[in-house]
mmCIF file of C-alpha atoms in Angstrom:
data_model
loop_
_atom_site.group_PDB
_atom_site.id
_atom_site.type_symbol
_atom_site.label_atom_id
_atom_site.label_comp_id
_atom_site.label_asym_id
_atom_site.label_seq_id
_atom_site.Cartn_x
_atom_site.Cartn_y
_atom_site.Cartn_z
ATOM 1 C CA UNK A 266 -69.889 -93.488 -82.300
ATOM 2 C CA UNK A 267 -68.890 -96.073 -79.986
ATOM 3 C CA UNK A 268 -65.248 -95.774 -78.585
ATOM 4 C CA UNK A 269 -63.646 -98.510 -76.395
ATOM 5 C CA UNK A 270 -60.693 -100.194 -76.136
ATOM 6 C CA UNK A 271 -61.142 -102.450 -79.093
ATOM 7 C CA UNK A 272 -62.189 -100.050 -81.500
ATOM 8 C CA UNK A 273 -59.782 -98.650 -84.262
ATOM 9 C CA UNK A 274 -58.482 -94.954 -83.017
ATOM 10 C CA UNK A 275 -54.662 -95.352 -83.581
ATOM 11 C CA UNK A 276 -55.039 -91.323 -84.943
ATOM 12 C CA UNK A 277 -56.400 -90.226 -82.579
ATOM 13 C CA UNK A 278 -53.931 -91.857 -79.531
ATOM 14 C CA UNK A 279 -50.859 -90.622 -81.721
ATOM 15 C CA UNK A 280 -52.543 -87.080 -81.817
ATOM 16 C CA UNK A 281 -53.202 -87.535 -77.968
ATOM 17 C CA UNK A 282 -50.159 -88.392 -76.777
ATOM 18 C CA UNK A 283 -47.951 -85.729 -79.417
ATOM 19 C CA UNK A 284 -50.669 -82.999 -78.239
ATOM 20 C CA UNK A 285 -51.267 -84.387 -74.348
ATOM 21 C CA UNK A 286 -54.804 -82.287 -75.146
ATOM 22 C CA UNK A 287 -57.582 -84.837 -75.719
ATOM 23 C CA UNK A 288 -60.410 -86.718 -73.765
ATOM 24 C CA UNK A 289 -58.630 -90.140 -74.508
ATOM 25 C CA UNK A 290 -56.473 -89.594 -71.717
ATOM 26 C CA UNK A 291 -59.160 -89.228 -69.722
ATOM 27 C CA UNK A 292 -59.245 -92.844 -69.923
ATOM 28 C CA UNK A 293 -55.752 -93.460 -68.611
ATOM 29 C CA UNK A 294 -56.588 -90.868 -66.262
ATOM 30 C CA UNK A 295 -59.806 -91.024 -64.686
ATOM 31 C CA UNK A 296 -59.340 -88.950 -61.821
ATOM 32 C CA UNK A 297 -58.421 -85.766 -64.444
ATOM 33 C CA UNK A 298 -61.343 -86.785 -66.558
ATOM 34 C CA UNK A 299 -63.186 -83.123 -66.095
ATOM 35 C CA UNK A 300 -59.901 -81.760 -67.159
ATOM 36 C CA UNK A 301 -59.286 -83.602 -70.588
ATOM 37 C CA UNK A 302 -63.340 -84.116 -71.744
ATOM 38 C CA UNK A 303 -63.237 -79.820 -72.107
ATOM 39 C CA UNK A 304 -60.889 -81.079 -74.820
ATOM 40 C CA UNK A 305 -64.146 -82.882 -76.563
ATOM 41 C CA UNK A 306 -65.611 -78.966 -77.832
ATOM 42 C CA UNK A 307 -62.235 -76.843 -76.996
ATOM 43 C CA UNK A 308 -65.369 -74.576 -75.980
ATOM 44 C CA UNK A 309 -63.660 -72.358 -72.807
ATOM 45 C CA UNK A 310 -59.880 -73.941 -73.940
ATOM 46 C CA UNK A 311 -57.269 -71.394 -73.875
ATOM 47 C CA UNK A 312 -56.083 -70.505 -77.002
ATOM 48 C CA UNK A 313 -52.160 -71.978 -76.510
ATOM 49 C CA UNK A 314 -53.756 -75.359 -75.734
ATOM 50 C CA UNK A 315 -55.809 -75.105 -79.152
ATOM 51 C CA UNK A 316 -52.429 -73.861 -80.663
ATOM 52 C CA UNK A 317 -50.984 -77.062 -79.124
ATOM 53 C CA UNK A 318 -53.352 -79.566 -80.257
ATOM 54 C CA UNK A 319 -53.672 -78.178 -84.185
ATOM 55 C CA UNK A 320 -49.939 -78.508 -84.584
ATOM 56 C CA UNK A 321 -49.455 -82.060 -83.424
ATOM 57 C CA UNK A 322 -52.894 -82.518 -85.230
ATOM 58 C CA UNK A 323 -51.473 -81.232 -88.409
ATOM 59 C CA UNK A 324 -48.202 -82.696 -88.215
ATOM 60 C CA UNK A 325 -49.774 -85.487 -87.890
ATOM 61 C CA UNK A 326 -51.620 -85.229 -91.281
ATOM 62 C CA UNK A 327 -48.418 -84.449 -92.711
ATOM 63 C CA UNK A 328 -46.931 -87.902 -91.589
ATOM 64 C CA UNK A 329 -49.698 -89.885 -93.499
ATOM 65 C CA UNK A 330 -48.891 -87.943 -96.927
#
């Protein structure tokens, strides 16, 4: 998938910035851009940052129903 600025990814920016754990700040941040792209797999993530991101995720969903 190609990302970039003009591509459509308003879910994913409101679950960025309501989480702060994704690799789209990595964008507005490129010097911390190591730091967020671990949020790409969650793979070594600890578990309160997972806990994090699934509840902004899912309030998220909520919002749209």
């Amino acid at each position: 998938m190609i990302l970039g600025f003009n591509s459509p990814g308003e879910d994913e920016m409101a679950v960025s910035l309501m989480s702060l754990r994704s690799p789209e700040l990595g964008l507005s941040f490129p010097r911390r851009q190591e730091h967020y792209d671990r949020y790409l797999t969650f793979e070594g993530v600890p578990e309160a940052d997972v806990a994090r991101f699934r509840g902004a995720f899912l309030h998220f969903l909520r919002k749209l129903v």
